[in-house]
Amino acid sequence: MIGGLHNGREVLRDVAHPWIGQRVVEPRTGRTGRLGLVVEHVSYDVLGRERVLWTEAHLRPTDGSGWEWRADLDRLALNADHRRENG
C-alpha cells in the first residue's frame, strides 16, 4: 500500500514519452535497456484532485541480463552510445 492516499484510490496511467523505443541507462546502477512503456502512478484525494506519485519506466534489457526491468523514470538518462549512433 502506498502511503499518503486520502481515500485509497490509485490508478495507473499509460503515458506517451519521447524516449519510448530509445536506449536508456540508469546511471546509478549502469543498467541499460530500451524503454518500452511509461506508466504514471496517480492518486486521487476525496475532492477528486489527482497527484502523480511517481513515474515508472518498463525496459527491455540491452545489457545482456535477459530480464525485463522497471525503474523510476526520473533516474534514467538517454544512453550516450545511442546518442552518438543516432545523431
Tab-separated table of N, CA and C in Angstrom:
chain	number	residue	atom	x	y	z
A	1	MET	N	0.847	-1.186	0.000
A	1	MET	CA	0.000	0.000	0.000
A	1	MET	C	0.884	1.238	0.000
A	2	ILE	N	0.534	2.201	-0.804
A	2	ILE	CA	1.300	3.432	-0.891
A	2	ILE	C	0.773	4.409	0.144
A	3	GLY	N	1.686	4.959	0.963
A	3	GLY	CA	1.275	5.906	1.993
A	3	GLY	C	0.840	7.231	1.411
A	4	GLY	N	0.050	7.980	2.156
A	4	GLY	CA	-0.356	9.312	1.756
A	4	GLY	C	-1.631	9.378	0.939
A	5	LEU	N	-2.278	8.260	0.687
A	5	LEU	CA	-3.531	8.291	-0.058
A	5	LEU	C	-4.673	8.650	0.883
A	6	HIS	N	-5.481	9.616	0.475
A	6	HIS	CA	-6.582	10.047	1.331
A	6	HIS	C	-7.743	9.068	1.319
A	7	ASN	N	-8.091	8.592	0.135
A	7	ASN	CA	-9.228	7.676	0.073
A	7	ASN	C	-8.842	6.329	-0.541
A	8	GLY	N	-7.546	6.074	-0.684
A	8	GLY	CA	-7.089	4.784	-1.164
A	8	GLY	C	-7.187	4.578	-2.660
A	9	ARG	N	-7.562	5.595	-3.415
A	9	ARG	CA	-7.685	5.434	-4.863
A	9	ARG	C	-6.345	5.687	-5.537
A	10	GLU	N	-5.908	4.718	-6.273
A	10	GLU	CA	-4.707	4.873	-7.085
A	10	GLU	C	-4.985	4.256	-8.442
A	11	VAL	N	-4.567	4.931	-9.492
A	11	VAL	CA	-4.720	4.395	-10.838
A	11	VAL	C	-3.366	4.432	-11.528
A	12	LEU	N	-3.229	3.572	-12.518
A	12	LEU	CA	-2.041	3.563	-13.360
A	12	LEU	C	-2.455	4.127	-14.707
A	13	ARG	N	-1.607	4.996	-15.240
A	13	ARG	CA	-1.938	5.663	-16.489
A	13	ARG	C	-0.760	5.541	-17.449
A	14	ASP	N	-1.030	4.983	-18.638
A	14	ASP	CA	-0.025	4.870	-19.696
A	14	ASP	C	0.281	6.275	-20.219
A	15	VAL	N	1.566	6.580	-20.397
A	15	VAL	CA	1.983	7.916	-20.789
A	15	VAL	C	2.823	7.844	-22.068
A	16	ALA	N	2.515	8.720	-23.020
A	16	ALA	CA	3.382	8.851	-24.201
A	16	ALA	C	4.637	9.597	-23.755
A	17	HIS	N	5.798	9.095	-24.131
A	17	HIS	CA	7.049	9.727	-23.731
A	17	HIS	C	7.992	9.727	-24.931
A	18	PRO	N	8.740	10.795	-25.152
A	18	PRO	CA	9.618	10.868	-26.332
A	18	PRO	C	10.746	9.841	-26.335
A	19	TRP	N	11.074	9.234	-25.204
A	19	TRP	CA	12.154	8.262	-25.148
A	19	TRP	C	11.693	6.837	-25.439
A	20	ILE	N	10.401	6.592	-25.624
A	20	ILE	CA	9.929	5.227	-25.888
A	20	ILE	C	10.604	4.715	-27.158
A	21	GLY	N	11.171	3.519	-27.047
A	21	GLY	CA	11.912	2.917	-28.142
A	21	GLY	C	13.396	3.258	-28.136
A	22	GLN	N	13.812	4.170	-27.276
A	22	GLN	CA	15.211	4.601	-27.204
A	22	GLN	C	15.976	3.777	-26.167
A	23	ARG	N	17.289	3.691	-26.364
A	23	ARG	CA	18.143	3.050	-25.358
A	23	ARG	C	18.420	4.052	-24.254
A	24	VAL	N	18.248	3.602	-23.021
A	24	VAL	CA	18.480	4.460	-21.860
A	24	VAL	C	19.396	3.739	-20.881
A	25	VAL	N	19.928	4.503	-19.943
A	25	VAL	CA	20.801	3.944	-18.920
A	25	VAL	C	20.333	4.450	-17.562
A	26	GLU	N	20.462	3.604	-16.548
A	26	GLU	CA	20.252	4.025	-15.172
A	26	GLU	C	21.655	4.267	-14.602
A	27	PRO	N	22.113	5.545	-14.566
A	27	PRO	CA	23.492	5.845	-14.191
A	27	PRO	C	23.924	5.269	-12.843
A	28	ARG	N	22.994	5.198	-11.911
A	28	ARG	CA	23.323	4.709	-10.565
A	28	ARG	C	23.788	3.263	-10.592
A	29	THR	N	23.166	2.429	-11.455
A	29	THR	CA	23.498	1.004	-11.499
A	29	THR	C	24.258	0.606	-12.749
A	30	GLY	N	24.206	1.443	-13.794
A	30	GLY	CA	24.844	1.111	-15.052
A	30	GLY	C	24.008	0.230	-15.959
A	31	ARG	N	22.833	-0.159	-15.536
A	31	ARG	CA	21.960	-0.999	-16.364
A	31	ARG	C	21.473	-0.213	-17.562
A	32	THR	N	21.384	-0.898	-18.693
A	32	THR	CA	20.872	-0.274	-19.905
A	32	THR	C	19.690	-1.066	-20.423
A	33	GLY	N	18.806	-0.380	-21.111
A	33	GLY	CA	17.644	-1.031	-21.681
A	33	GLY	C	16.959	-0.135	-22.691
A	34	ARG	N	16.015	-0.722	-23.400
A	34	ARG	CA	15.221	0.030	-24.360
A	34	ARG	C	13.871	0.314	-23.704
A	35	LEU	N	13.516	1.586	-23.644
A	35	LEU	CA	12.283	1.999	-22.976
A	35	LEU	C	11.076	1.527	-23.778
A	36	GLY	N	10.238	0.712	-23.145
A	36	GLY	CA	9.081	0.148	-23.825
A	36	GLY	C	7.757	0.756	-23.422
A	37	LEU	N	7.655	1.193	-22.158
A	37	LEU	CA	6.384	1.685	-21.639
A	37	LEU	C	6.657	2.622	-20.478
A	38	VAL	N	5.851	3.665	-20.365
A	38	VAL	CA	5.931	4.579	-19.231
A	38	VAL	C	4.556	4.636	-18.585
A	39	VAL	N	4.525	4.426	-17.265
A	39	VAL	CA	3.277	4.394	-16.511
A	39	VAL	C	3.363	5.368	-15.339
A	40	GLU	N	2.349	6.214	-15.195
A	40	GLU	CA	2.258	7.093	-14.029
A	40	GLU	C	1.395	6.435	-12.976
A	41	HIS	N	1.836	6.485	-11.724
A	41	HIS	CA	1.037	6.055	-10.582
A	41	HIS	C	0.380	7.320	-10.043
A	42	VAL	N	-0.947	7.384	-10.127
A	42	VAL	CA	-1.691	8.596	-9.785
A	42	VAL	C	-2.632	8.292	-8.629
A	43	SER	N	-2.674	9.197	-7.647
A	43	SER	CA	-3.636	9.056	-6.552
A	43	SER	C	-4.643	10.202	-6.636
A	44	TYR	N	-5.801	9.977	-6.053
A	44	TYR	CA	-6.859	10.983	-6.016
A	44	TYR	C	-7.278	11.211	-4.574
A	45	ASP	N	-7.465	12.477	-4.206
A	45	ASP	CA	-7.940	12.753	-2.852
A	45	ASP	C	-9.473	12.735	-2.858
A	46	VAL	N	-10.086	13.015	-1.730
A	46	VAL	CA	-11.546	12.926	-1.602
A	46	VAL	C	-12.271	13.956	-2.465
A	47	LEU	N	-11.588	15.003	-2.900
A	47	LEU	CA	-12.197	16.012	-3.775
A	47	LEU	C	-11.948	15.704	-5.250
A	48	GLY	N	-11.272	14.587	-5.536
A	48	GLY	CA	-11.027	14.190	-6.916
A	48	GLY	C	-9.790	14.813	-7.542
A	49	ARG	N	-9.002	15.522	-6.748
A	49	ARG	CA	-7.766	16.105	-7.278
A	49	ARG	C	-6.730	15.002	-7.432
A	50	GLU	N	-6.013	15.045	-8.545
A	50	GLU	CA	-5.021	13.996	-8.779
A	50	GLU	C	-3.620	14.478	-8.438
A	51	ARG	N	-2.797	13.496	-8.102
A	51	ARG	CA	-1.393	13.765	-7.804
A	51	ARG	C	-0.580	12.597	-8.353
A	52	VAL	N	0.423	12.899	-9.170
A	52	VAL	CA	1.300	11.855	-9.692
A	52	VAL	C	2.279	11.474	-8.583
A	53	LEU	N	2.210	10.217	-8.158
A	53	LEU	CA	3.080	9.730	-7.090
A	53	LEU	C	4.483	9.467	-7.612
A	54	TRP	N	4.561	8.779	-8.747
A	54	TRP	CA	5.838	8.527	-9.394
A	54	TRP	C	5.582	7.998	-10.784
A	55	THR	N	6.612	8.043	-11.601
A	55	THR	CA	6.509	7.600	-12.984
A	55	THR	C	7.471	6.437	-13.185
A	56	GLU	N	6.905	5.326	-13.626
A	56	GLU	CA	7.647	4.075	-13.746
A	56	GLU	C	7.959	3.775	-15.209
A	57	ALA	N	9.192	3.411	-15.475
A	57	ALA	CA	9.626	3.026	-16.812
A	57	ALA	C	9.755	1.507	-16.875
A	58	HIS	N	9.252	0.917	-17.943
A	58	HIS	CA	9.400	-0.514	-18.188
A	58	HIS	C	10.405	-0.666	-19.320
A	59	LEU	N	11.447	-1.461	-19.078
A	59	LEU	CA	12.564	-1.539	-20.015
A	59	LEU	C	12.859	-2.960	-20.455
A	60	ARG	N	13.261	-3.084	-21.712
A	60	ARG	CA	13.765	-4.347	-22.235
A	60	ARG	C	15.287	-4.289	-22.155
A	61	PRO	N	15.923	-5.326	-21.680
A	61	PRO	CA	17.368	-5.257	-21.438
A	61	PRO	C	18.183	-5.131	-22.716
A	62	THR	N	19.235	-4.345	-22.646
A	62	THR	CA	20.256	-4.299	-23.697
A	62	THR	C	21.622	-4.524	-23.060
A	63	ASP	N	21.611	-4.985	-21.807
A	63	ASP	CA	22.859	-5.187	-21.070
A	63	ASP	C	23.221	-6.661	-20.918
A	64	GLY	N	22.513	-7.525	-21.649
A	64	GLY	CA	22.825	-8.949	-21.599
A	64	GLY	C	22.208	-9.701	-20.441
A	65	SER	N	21.400	-9.019	-19.609
A	65	SER	CA	20.829	-9.683	-18.434
A	65	SER	C	19.699	-10.640	-18.790
A	66	GLY	N	19.008	-10.381	-19.889
A	66	GLY	CA	17.919	-11.252	-20.295
A	66	GLY	C	16.604	-11.017	-19.568
A	67	TRP	N	16.555	-10.090	-18.627
A	67	TRP	CA	15.354	-9.851	-17.839
A	67	TRP	C	14.815	-8.446	-18.092
A	68	GLU	N	13.503	-8.352	-18.336
A	68	GLU	CA	12.896	-7.030	-18.400
A	68	GLU	C	12.915	-6.445	-16.998
A	69	TRP	N	12.978	-5.120	-16.892
A	69	TRP	CA	13.088	-4.491	-15.589
A	69	TRP	C	12.347	-3.178	-15.578
A	70	ARG	N	12.154	-2.655	-14.359
A	70	ARG	CA	11.458	-1.380	-14.162
A	70	ARG	C	12.361	-0.447	-13.376
A	71	ALA	N	12.148	0.851	-13.614
A	71	ALA	CA	12.925	1.858	-12.898
A	71	ALA	C	12.101	3.132	-12.804
A	72	ASP	N	12.468	3.984	-11.881
A	72	ASP	CA	11.868	5.309	-11.779
A	72	ASP	C	12.346	6.106	-12.987
A	73	LEU	N	11.420	6.650	-13.769
A	73	LEU	CA	11.777	7.371	-14.990
A	73	LEU	C	12.730	8.523	-14.713
A	74	ASP	N	12.568	9.185	-13.565
A	74	ASP	CA	13.415	10.326	-13.240
A	74	ASP	C	14.883	9.952	-13.024
A	75	ARG	N	15.167	8.673	-12.854
A	75	ARG	CA	16.550	8.229	-12.625
A	75	ARG	C	17.235	7.764	-13.901
A	76	LEU	N	16.550	7.854	-15.044
A	76	LEU	CA	17.115	7.377	-16.303
A	76	LEU	C	17.679	8.522	-17.132
A	77	ALA	N	18.617	8.171	-18.004
A	77	ALA	CA	19.196	9.130	-18.951
A	77	ALA	C	19.305	8.427	-20.298
A	78	LEU	N	19.249	9.211	-21.371
A	78	LEU	CA	19.483	8.619	-22.683
A	78	LEU	C	20.883	8.042	-22.720
A	79	ASN	N	21.011	6.879	-23.317
A	79	ASN	CA	22.300	6.205	-23.409
A	79	ASN	C	23.219	7.002	-24.324
A	80	ALA	N	24.422	7.321	-23.879
A	80	ALA	CA	25.374	8.120	-24.650
A	80	ALA	C	25.722	7.436	-25.970
A	81	ASP	N	25.863	6.114	-25.977
A	81	ASP	CA	26.169	5.392	-27.211
A	81	ASP	C	25.046	5.568	-28.218
A	82	HIS	N	23.813	5.538	-27.740
A	82	HIS	CA	22.661	5.713	-28.612
A	82	HIS	C	22.656	7.097	-29.235
A	83	ARG	N	22.993	8.126	-28.450
A	83	ARG	CA	23.008	9.491	-28.974
A	83	ARG	C	24.043	9.609	-30.085
A	84	ARG	N	25.199	8.967	-29.925
A	84	ARG	CA	26.235	9.032	-30.963
A	84	ARG	C	25.774	8.319	-32.232
A	85	GLU	N	25.079	7.161	-32.071
A	85	GLU	CA	24.627	6.382	-33.223
A	85	GLU	C	23.560	7.108	-34.024
A	86	ASN	N	22.713	7.870	-33.347
A	86	ASN	CA	21.549	8.473	-33.988
A	86	ASN	C	21.592	9.986	-34.027
A	87	GLY	N	22.743	10.554	-34.026
A	87	GLY	CA	22.859	11.990	-34.193
A	87	GLY	C	22.861	12.706	-32.931
